Coordinates of C-alpha atoms and ligand atoms in Angstrom, one line a residue:
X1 CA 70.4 160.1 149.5
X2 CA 70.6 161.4 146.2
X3 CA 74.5 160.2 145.8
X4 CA 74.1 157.1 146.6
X5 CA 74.1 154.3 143.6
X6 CA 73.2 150.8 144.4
X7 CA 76.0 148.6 143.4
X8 CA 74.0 145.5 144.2
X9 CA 72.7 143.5 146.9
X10 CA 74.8 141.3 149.2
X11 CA 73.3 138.3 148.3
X12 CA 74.7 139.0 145.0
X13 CA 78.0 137.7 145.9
X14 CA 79.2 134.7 147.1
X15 CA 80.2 134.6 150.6
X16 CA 83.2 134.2 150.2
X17 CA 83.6 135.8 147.0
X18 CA 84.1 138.8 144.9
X19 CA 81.9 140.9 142.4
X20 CA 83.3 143.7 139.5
X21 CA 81.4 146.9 138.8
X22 CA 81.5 150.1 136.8
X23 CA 79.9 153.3 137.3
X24 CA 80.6 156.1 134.9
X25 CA 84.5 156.1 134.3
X26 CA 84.9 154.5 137.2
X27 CA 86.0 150.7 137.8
X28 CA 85.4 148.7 141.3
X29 CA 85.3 145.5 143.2
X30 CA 83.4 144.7 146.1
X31 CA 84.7 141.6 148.4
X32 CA 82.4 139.8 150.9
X33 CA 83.5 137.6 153.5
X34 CA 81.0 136.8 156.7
X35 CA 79.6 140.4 157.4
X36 CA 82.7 142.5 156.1
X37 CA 82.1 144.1 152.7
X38 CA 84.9 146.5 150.7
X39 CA 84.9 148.3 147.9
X40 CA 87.9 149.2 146.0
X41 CA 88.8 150.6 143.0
X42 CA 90.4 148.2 140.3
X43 CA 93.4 149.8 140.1
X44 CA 96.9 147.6 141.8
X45 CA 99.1 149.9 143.4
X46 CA 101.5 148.4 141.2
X47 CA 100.8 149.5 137.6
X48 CA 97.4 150.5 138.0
X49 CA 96.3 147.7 136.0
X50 CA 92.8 146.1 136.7
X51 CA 93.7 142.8 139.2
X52 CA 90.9 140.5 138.2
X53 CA 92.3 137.0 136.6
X54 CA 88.8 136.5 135.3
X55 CA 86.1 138.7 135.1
X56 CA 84.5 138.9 138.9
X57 CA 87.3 136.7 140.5
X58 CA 89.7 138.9 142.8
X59 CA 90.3 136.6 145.1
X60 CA 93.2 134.2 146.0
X61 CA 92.4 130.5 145.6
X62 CA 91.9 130.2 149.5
X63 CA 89.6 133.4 149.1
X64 CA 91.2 134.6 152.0
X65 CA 93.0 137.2 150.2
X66 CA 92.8 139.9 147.4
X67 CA 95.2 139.0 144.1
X68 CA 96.2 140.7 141.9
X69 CA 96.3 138.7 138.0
X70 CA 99.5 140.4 137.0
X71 CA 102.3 139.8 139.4
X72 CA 100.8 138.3 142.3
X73 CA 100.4 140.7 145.0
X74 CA 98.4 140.0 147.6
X75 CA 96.2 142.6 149.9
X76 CA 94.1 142.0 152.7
X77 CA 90.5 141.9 152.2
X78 CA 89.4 144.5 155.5
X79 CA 92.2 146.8 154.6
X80 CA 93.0 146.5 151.0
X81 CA 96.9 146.8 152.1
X82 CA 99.6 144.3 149.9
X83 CA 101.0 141.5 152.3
X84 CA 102.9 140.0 149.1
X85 CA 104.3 141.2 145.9
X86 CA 105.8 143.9 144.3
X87 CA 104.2 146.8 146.3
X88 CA 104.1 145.5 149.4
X89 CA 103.1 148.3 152.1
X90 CA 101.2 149.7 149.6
X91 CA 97.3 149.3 149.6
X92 CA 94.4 149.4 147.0
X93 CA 92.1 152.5 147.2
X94 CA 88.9 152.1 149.2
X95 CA 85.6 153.0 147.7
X96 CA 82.7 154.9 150.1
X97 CA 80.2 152.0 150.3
X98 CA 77.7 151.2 153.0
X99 CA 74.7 148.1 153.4
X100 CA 71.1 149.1 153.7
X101 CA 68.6 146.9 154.2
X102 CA 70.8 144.0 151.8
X103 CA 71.5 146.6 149.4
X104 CA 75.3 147.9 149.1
X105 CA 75.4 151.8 148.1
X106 CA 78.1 153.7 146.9
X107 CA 78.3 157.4 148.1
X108 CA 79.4 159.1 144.3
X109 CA 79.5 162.6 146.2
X110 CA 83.1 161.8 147.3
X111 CA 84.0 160.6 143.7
X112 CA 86.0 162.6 141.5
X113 CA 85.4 160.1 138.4
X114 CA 81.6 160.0 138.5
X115 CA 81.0 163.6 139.9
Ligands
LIG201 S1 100.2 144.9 138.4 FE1 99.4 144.0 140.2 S2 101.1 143.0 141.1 FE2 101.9 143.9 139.3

């Protein structure tokens, strides 16, 4: 489709593992684990500051869950919601993304930032 930019392909990221990106004005992460792949805008529901501790690495040190660098909070990977931290109940905004053949797209047509 038209809207649809590749991000990059799944073998891109470590499994399990995490993977910046930036389209336009807007900044993502995409987090692998087994088959599930998320998108979500780098944005912590906290402060709205980017959450990566070093560039690509969103994950805790078990990669089992999502950290934010700042404070500490902590999201679940299938649901971006914080478990831990200052905005717990909160969650991280999901991006529109879905895997064809390998590749992971991003559907800008929902996308205010990147039209
Ligand atoms: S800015 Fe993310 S936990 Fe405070």
């Amino acid at each position: 489709m038209a809207d649809d930019i590749l991000l990059c392909r799944v073998d891109d990221i470590p499994d399990p593992g995490s993977k910046g990106f930036e389209v336009d004005d807007l900044e993502g992460f995409l987090v692998r684990r087994g088959d599930t792949i998320r998108a979500y805008r780098d944005s912590c529901p906290h402060t709205g500051v980017p959450l990566a501790w070093a560039p690509g690495n969103y994950l805790d040190s078990d990669d089992a869950l999502i950290q934010c660098a700042f404070h500490g909070a902590l999201f679940v990977i299938e649901t971006g919601e914080c478990v831990h931290g200052p905005c717990v109940g909160r969650s991280l905004e999901p991006l529109p993304i879905r895997v064809e053949a390998g590749a992971i797209l991003l559907d800008a047509s929902s996308l205010d930032d990147i039209g």
